[in-house]
XYZ file of C-alpha atoms in Angstrom:
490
model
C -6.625 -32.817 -17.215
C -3.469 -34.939 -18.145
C -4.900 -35.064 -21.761
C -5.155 -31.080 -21.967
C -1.778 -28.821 -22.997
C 0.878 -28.701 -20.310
C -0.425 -24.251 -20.013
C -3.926 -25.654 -20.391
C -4.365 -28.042 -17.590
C -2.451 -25.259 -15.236
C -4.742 -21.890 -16.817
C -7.937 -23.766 -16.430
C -7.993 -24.348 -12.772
C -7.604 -20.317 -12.402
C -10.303 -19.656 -14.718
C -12.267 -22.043 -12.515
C -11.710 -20.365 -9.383
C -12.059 -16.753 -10.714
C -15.279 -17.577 -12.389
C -16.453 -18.990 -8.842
C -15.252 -15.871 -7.105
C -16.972 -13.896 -9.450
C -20.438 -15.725 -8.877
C -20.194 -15.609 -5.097
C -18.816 -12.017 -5.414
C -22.332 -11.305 -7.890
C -24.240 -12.856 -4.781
C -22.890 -10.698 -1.886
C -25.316 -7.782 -0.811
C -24.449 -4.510 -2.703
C -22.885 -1.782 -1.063
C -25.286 0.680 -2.383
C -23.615 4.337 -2.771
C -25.690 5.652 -5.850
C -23.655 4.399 -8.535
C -25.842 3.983 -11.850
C -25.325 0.875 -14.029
C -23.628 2.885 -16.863
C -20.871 4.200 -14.214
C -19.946 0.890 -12.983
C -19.742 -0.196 -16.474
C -16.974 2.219 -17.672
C -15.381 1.919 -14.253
C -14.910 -2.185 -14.867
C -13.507 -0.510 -18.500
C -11.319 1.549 -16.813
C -9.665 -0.724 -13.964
C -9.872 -4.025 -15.712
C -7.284 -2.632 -18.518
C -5.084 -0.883 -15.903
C -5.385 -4.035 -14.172
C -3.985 -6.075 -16.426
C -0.923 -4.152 -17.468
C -0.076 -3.897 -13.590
C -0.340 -8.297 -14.359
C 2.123 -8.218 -17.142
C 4.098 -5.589 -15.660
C 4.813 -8.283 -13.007
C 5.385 -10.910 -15.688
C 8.327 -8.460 -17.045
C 9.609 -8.226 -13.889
C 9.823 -11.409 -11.915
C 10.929 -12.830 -15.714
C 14.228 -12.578 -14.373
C 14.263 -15.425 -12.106
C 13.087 -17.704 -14.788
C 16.478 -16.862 -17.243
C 19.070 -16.534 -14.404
C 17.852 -20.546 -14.328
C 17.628 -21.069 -17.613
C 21.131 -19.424 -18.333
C 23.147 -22.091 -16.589
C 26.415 -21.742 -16.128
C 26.118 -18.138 -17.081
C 24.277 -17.284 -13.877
C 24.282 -18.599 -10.406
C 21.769 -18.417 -7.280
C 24.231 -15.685 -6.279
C 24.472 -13.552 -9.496
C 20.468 -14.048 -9.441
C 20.410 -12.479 -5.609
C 22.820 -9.640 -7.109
C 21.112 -8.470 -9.763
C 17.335 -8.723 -7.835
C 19.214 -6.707 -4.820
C 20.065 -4.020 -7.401
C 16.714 -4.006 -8.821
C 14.922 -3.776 -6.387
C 17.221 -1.414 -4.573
C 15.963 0.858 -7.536
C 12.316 -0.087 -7.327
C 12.146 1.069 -3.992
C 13.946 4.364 -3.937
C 11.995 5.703 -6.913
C 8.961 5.414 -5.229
C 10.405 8.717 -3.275
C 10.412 10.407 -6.941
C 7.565 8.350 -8.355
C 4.906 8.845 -6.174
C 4.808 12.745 -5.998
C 5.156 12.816 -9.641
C 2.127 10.285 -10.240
C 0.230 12.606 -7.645
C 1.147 15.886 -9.980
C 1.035 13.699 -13.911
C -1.828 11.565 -13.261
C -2.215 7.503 -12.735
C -3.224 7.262 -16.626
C 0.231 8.762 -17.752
C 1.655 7.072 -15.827
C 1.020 3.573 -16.238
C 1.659 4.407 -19.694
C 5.136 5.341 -18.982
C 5.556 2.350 -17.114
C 4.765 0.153 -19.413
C 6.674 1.847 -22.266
C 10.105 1.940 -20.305
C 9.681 -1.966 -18.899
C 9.201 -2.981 -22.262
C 12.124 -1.608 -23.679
C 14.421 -2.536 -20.797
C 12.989 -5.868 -21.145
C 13.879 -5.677 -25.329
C 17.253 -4.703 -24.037
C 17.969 -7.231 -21.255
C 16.529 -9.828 -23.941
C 18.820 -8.400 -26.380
C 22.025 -8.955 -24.080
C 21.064 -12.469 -23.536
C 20.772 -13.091 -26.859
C 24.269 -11.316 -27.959
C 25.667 -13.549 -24.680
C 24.169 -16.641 -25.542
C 23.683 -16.723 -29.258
C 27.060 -14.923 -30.042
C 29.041 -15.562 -27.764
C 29.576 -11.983 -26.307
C 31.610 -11.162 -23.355
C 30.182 -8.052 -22.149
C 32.843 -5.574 -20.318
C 32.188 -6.377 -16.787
C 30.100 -9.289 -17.022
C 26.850 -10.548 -18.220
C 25.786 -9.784 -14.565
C 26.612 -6.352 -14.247
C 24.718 -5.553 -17.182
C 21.808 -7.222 -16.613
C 21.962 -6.020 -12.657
C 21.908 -2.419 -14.549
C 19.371 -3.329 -17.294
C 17.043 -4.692 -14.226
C 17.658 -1.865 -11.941
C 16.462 0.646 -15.282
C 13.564 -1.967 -15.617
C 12.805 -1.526 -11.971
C 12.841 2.055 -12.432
C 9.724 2.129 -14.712
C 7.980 -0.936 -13.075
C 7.940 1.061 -10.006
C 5.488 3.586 -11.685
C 2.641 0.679 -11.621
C 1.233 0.125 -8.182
C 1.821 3.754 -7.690
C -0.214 4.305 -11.020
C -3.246 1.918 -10.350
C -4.128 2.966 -6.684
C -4.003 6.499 -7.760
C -6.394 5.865 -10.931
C -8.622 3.797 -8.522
C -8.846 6.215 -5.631
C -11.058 8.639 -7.432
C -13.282 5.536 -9.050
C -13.782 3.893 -5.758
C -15.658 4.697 -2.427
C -14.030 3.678 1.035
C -16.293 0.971 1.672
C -16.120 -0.744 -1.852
C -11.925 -0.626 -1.388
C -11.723 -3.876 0.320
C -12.981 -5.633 -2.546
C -11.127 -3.586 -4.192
C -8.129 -4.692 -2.334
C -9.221 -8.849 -2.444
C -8.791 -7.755 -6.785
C -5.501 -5.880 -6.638
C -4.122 -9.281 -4.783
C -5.927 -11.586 -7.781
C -3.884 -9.305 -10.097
C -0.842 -9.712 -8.408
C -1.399 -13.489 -8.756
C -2.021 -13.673 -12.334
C 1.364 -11.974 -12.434
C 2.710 -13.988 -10.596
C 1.198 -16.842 -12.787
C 2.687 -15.763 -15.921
C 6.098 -14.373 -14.793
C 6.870 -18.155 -13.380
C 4.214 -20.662 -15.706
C 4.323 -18.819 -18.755
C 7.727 -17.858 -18.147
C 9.349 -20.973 -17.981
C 6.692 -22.527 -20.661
C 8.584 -19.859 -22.904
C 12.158 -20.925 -22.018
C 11.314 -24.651 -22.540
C 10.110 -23.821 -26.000
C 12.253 -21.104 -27.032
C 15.213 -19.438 -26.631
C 15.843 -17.813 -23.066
C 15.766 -14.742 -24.747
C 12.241 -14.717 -25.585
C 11.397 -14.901 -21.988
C 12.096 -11.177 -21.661
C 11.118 -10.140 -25.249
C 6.947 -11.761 -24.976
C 6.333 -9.450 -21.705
C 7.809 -7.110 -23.806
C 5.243 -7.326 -26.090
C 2.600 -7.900 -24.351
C 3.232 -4.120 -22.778
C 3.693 -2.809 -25.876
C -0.118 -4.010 -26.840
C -1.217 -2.905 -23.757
C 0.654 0.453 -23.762
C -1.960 0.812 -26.753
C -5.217 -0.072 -25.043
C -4.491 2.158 -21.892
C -4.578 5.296 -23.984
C -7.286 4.992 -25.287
C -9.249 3.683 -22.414
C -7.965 4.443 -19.045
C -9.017 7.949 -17.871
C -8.326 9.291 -14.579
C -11.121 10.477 -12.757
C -14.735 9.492 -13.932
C -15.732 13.457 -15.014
C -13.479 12.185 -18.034
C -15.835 9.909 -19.114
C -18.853 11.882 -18.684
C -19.651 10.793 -15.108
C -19.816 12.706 -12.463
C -17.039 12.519 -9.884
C -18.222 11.804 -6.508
C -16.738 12.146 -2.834
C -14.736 8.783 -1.539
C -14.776 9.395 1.927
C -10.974 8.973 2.292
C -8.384 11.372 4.291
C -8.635 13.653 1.213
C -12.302 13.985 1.433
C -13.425 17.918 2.418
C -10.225 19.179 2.256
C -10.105 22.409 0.467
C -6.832 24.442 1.474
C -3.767 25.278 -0.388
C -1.975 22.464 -1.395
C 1.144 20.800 1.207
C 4.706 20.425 -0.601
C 6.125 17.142 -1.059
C 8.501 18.190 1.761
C 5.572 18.666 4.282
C 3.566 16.049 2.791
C 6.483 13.437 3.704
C 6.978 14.767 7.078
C 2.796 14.912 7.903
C 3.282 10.975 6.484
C 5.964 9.891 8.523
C 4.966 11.646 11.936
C 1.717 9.747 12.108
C 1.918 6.820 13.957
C -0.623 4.196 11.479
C 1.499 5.262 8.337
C 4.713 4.102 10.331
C 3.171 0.860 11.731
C 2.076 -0.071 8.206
C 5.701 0.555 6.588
C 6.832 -1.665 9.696
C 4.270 -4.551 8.574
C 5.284 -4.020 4.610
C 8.974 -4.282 5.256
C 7.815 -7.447 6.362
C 5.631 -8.196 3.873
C 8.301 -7.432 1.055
C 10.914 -9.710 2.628
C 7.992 -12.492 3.357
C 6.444 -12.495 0.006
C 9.880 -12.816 -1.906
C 11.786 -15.300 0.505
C 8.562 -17.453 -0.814
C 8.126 -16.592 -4.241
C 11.836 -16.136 -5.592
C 13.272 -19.095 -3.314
C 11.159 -22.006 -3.490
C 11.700 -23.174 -6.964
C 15.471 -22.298 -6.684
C 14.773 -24.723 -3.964
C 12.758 -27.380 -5.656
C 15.723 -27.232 -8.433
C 18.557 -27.924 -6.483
C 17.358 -30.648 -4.353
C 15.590 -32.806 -7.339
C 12.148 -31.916 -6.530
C 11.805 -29.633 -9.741
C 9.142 -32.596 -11.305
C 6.875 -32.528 -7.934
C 3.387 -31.383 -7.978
C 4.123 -28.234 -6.768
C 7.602 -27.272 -8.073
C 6.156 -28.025 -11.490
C 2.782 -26.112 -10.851
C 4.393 -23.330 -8.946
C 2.762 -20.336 -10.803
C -0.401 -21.519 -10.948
C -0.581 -22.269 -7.480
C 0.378 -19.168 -6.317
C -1.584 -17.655 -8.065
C -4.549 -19.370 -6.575
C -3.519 -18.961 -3.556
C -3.262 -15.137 -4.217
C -6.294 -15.223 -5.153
C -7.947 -16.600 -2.801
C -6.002 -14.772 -0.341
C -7.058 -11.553 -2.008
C -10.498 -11.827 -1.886
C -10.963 -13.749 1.717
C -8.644 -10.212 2.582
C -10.924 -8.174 0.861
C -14.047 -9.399 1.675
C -13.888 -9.839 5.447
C -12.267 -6.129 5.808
C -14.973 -4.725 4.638
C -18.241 -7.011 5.561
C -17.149 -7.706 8.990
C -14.420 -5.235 9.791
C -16.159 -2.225 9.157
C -13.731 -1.219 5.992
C -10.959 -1.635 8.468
C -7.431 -3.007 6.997
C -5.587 -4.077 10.125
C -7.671 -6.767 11.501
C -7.210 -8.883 8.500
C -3.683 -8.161 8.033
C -3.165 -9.463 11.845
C -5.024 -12.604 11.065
C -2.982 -13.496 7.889
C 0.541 -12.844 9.439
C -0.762 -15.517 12.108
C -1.125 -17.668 9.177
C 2.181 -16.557 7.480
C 4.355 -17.380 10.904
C 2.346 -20.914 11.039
C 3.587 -21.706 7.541
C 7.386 -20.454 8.229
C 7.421 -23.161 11.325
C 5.975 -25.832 9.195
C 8.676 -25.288 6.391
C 11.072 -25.345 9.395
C 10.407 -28.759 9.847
C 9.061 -30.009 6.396
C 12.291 -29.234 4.270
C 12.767 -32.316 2.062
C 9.091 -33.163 2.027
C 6.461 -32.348 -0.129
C 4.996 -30.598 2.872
C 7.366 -27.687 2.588
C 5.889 -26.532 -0.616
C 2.333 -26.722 0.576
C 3.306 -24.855 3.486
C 4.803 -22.260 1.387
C 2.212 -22.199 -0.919
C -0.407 -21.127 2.037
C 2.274 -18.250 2.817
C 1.740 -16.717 -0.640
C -2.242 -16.866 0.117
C -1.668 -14.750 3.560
C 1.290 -12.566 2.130
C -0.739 -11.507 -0.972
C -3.884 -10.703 0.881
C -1.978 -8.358 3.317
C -0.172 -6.463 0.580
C -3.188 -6.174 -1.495
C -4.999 -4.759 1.998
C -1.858 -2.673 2.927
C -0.067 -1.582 -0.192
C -3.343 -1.924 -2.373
C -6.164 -0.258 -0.094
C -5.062 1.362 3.159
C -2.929 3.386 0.711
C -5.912 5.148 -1.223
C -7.618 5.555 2.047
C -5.111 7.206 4.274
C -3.482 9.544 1.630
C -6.857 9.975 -0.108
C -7.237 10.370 -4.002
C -5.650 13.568 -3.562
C -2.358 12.021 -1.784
C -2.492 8.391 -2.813
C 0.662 8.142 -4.945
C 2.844 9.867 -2.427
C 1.003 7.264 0.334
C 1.683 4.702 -2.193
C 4.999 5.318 -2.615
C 6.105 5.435 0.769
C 4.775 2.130 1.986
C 5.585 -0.057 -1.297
C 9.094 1.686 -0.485
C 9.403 -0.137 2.151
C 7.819 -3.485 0.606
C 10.974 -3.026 -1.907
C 13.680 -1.921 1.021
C 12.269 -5.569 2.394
C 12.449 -7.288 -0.808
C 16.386 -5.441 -1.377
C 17.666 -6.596 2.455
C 15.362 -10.347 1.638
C 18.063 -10.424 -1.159
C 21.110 -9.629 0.882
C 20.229 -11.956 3.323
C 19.279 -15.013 1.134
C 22.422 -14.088 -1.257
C 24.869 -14.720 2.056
C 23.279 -17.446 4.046
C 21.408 -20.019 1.510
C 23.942 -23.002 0.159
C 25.905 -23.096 -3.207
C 27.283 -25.443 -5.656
C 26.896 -29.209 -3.946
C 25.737 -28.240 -0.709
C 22.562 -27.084 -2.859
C 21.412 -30.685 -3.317
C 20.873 -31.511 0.676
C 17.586 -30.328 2.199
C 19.200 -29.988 5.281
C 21.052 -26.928 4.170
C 18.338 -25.309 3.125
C 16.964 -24.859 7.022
C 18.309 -21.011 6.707
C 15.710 -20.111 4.272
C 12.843 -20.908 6.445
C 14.395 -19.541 9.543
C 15.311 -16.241 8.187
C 11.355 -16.072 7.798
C 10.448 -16.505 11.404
C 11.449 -12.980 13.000
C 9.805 -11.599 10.040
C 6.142 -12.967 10.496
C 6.597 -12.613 14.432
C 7.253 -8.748 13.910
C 4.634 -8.598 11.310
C 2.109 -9.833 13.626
C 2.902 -7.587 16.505
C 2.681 -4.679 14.234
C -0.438 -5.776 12.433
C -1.686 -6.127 15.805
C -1.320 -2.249 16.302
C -3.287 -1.088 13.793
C -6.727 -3.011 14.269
C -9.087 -0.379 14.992
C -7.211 2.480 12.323
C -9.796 3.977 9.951
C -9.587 7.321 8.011
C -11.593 9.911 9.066
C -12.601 12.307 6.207
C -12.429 16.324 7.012
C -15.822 16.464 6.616
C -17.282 14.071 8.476
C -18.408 14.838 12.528
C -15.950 13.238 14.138
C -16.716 10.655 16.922
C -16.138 11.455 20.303
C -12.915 10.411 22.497
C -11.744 8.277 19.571
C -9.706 10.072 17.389
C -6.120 10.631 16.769
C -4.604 13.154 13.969
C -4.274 11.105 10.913
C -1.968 10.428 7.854
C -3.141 14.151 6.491
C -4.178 17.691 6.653
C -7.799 16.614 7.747
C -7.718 13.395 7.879
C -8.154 11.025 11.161
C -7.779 7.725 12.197
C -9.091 5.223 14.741
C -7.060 4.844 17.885
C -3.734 2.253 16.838
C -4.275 -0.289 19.934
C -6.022 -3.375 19.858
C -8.258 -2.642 22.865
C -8.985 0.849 21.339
């Protein structure tokens, strides 16, 4: 492929693999639930757009780390840990106002308001770069207070986007075809992951930094235009008819809980808590990998290695692969059931944290990393993606939603903190040695993980209208809604 374009020779190997996922995937037995061929025709219409904007919505997002690096002087690893912590601060408290109001607006509006107000913070941040940069602007306060603000507003609408696509999904998707479900919402997050760090840094090698934040910009914009006229919320607004899921929501017919006594029904059950324990995780995992490495690479020289210069593309591979082995298993050998999976990739994640421990320096310590974004992905994408739809239901999934990518972001916020105050600056950046904090911040958090992931390998939703089993049965995230028992010998 050395003959092929620089974004050619790193796309192609993704189109590969997704085309090969896609045949296996084609091969698998159905799960049959009476779905005609017309219905799961405009469903692919419906998901595959929202899909995408939730990729490019992470592509304006993650954008960030790509100019903080490709501002130079003008930022440091420490003004890049600032204005993430800020952002991300933000992402994760307005899931508290986010997720009720996606439950009351819809998932379609809101994506659409998502990725209207990310594009235009993303015109604006590009905007400040450019006055900073181009004409030599000295903003009052600093060029990273503003764009810690400008990201934290940017934050604000990005958080609408998860929240947004489990809620449209939930009411397009049966319990038992979620996993899969799931093993997609992780290949998305990959391809986002692609081109916030591949195309990203393509862009700020060819152009201006600025146009790193002003092409995701765009992109929105164009998809903005698609999603309203295709996405629809629940299939009866296509002309299909809607159908029962079989999640927590299913059978429930009384008068609607307040947001007050929907938190508090949340946060008193016992699988909803675990899982916010094994997100925190998650969000502190997934970023200590995905922000850190390439600062890494950078600093020590290794920035022209196979996988500092490939970074993007092999996460996302990873992702997706992660994804889909996630996705897959949960629901063709685990019954549907999220936590067994989850437990088996945070083993994985805490075997590539001790590896990194004692790879720094190598070209081992990338690999090893790169196999942490393969388990990291597929447990958000089980936890954040799937377990959310079933255990609020589509009637509660943005609240649900909300609540446990809250906690991905409150992960992500103190990952920043930590990483901002312990991690090597100026020369000190250029010895591998120094680096050893970065990995061993990592180990409590995959040890914890696992424990908790541990906990929940038998939980299930039970819908209000389904018998319910005998002897095994504890209340559940809702009104009428049950789950397996928590243990692992349950």
């Amino acid at each position: 492929m050395s003959s092929l374009p620089p974004w050619l020779a790193q796309l192609l190997p993704i189109v590969i693999l997704l085309g090969a996922i896609g045949l296996v995937l084609s091969r698998l037995p159905k799960v049959e639930l009476g779905h005609t061929d017309a219905f799961r025709r405009r469903r692919f219409f419906n998901w595959f757009p929202l899909g995408l904007t939730y990729a490019f919505l992470y592509m304006g997002r993650y954008n960030v780390n790509v100019a903080t690096s490709a501002m130079g002087a003008q930022t440091s690893n420490a003004d890049f840990a600032t204005i993430f912590f800020w952002g991300t601060l933000t992402y994760g408290a307005a899931f508290l106002l986010n997720g009720p109001l996606t439950d009351k607006l819809g998932g379609r509006f809101t994506i659409l308001l998502s990725a209207g107000g990310s594009a235009v913070a993303n015109i604006a941040m590009g905007g400040l770069v450019y006055a900073v940069l181009k004409n030599g602007w000295a903003p009052p306060g600093g060029v990273v207070a503003w764009l810690a603000f400008l990201y934290s507003v940017n934050m604000y609408f990005q958080s609408f986007g998860a929240v947004s696509i489990v809620k449209v999904n939930a009411s397009w998707f049966h319990v038992r075809e979620r996993g899969q479900l799931g093993g997609v919402f992780g290949i998305l997050i990959s391809l986002g992951l692609y081109f916030a760090f591949d195309w990203c840094r393509f862009i700020a090698e060819a152009a201006p930094v600025w146009w790193v934040f002003f092409v995701p910009a765009a992109l929105l914009v164009g998809f903005l235009v698609l999603d309203f006229f295709v996405i629809r919320d629940t299939p009866s607004q296509t002309g299909h008819p809607d159908f029962d899921t079989a999640d927590a929501s299913s059978g429930e017919t009384g008068p609607a809980l307040t947001v007050p006594q929907l938190f508090g029904k949340l946060l008193s059950n016992r699988v909803i808590l675990i899982i916010l324990g094994v997100e925190f995780c998650s969000g502190f995992l997934r970023n200590a990998v995905m922000q850190w490495f390439p600062k890494y690479a950078k600093a020590i020289g290794e920035s022209g290695g196979f996988v500092a210069s490939n970074w993007g593309m092999l996460s996302c591979v990873a992702g997706i692969l992660g994804g889909m082995f996630a996705g897959v298993i949960s629901d063709r050998i685990f019954d549907s059931r999220r936590g067994p999976v989850s437990a088996v990739l945070y083993a994985g994640l805490l075997l590539g944290a001790i590896g990194a421990v004692f790879l720094l320096g190598t070209a081992g310590a990338g690999w090893s990393v790169v196999f942490m974004s393969l388990c990291v992905i597929g447990v958000h994408g089980m936890l954040s993606g799937t377990a959310t739809m079933d255990f609020g239901g589509k009637k509660n999934a943005g609240i649900v939603v909300g609540i446990i990518d809250g906690a991905v972001y409150a992960g992500t916020a103190i990952h920043a903190l930590v990483y901002g105050a312990i991690l090597p600056t100026g020369d000190a950046m250029k010895d591998p040695a120094n680096w050893k904090p970065w990995p061993l911040a990592m180990l409590p958090l995959a040890v914890v993980g696992l424990v908790l992931a541990s906990r929940v390998w038998n939980a299930k939703p039970q819908p209000r209208a389904a018998p319910l089993p005998v002897g095994d049965v504890i209340p559940g995230a809702l009104p009428g809604a049950s789950s397996s028992r928590t243990g692992t010998n349950g």
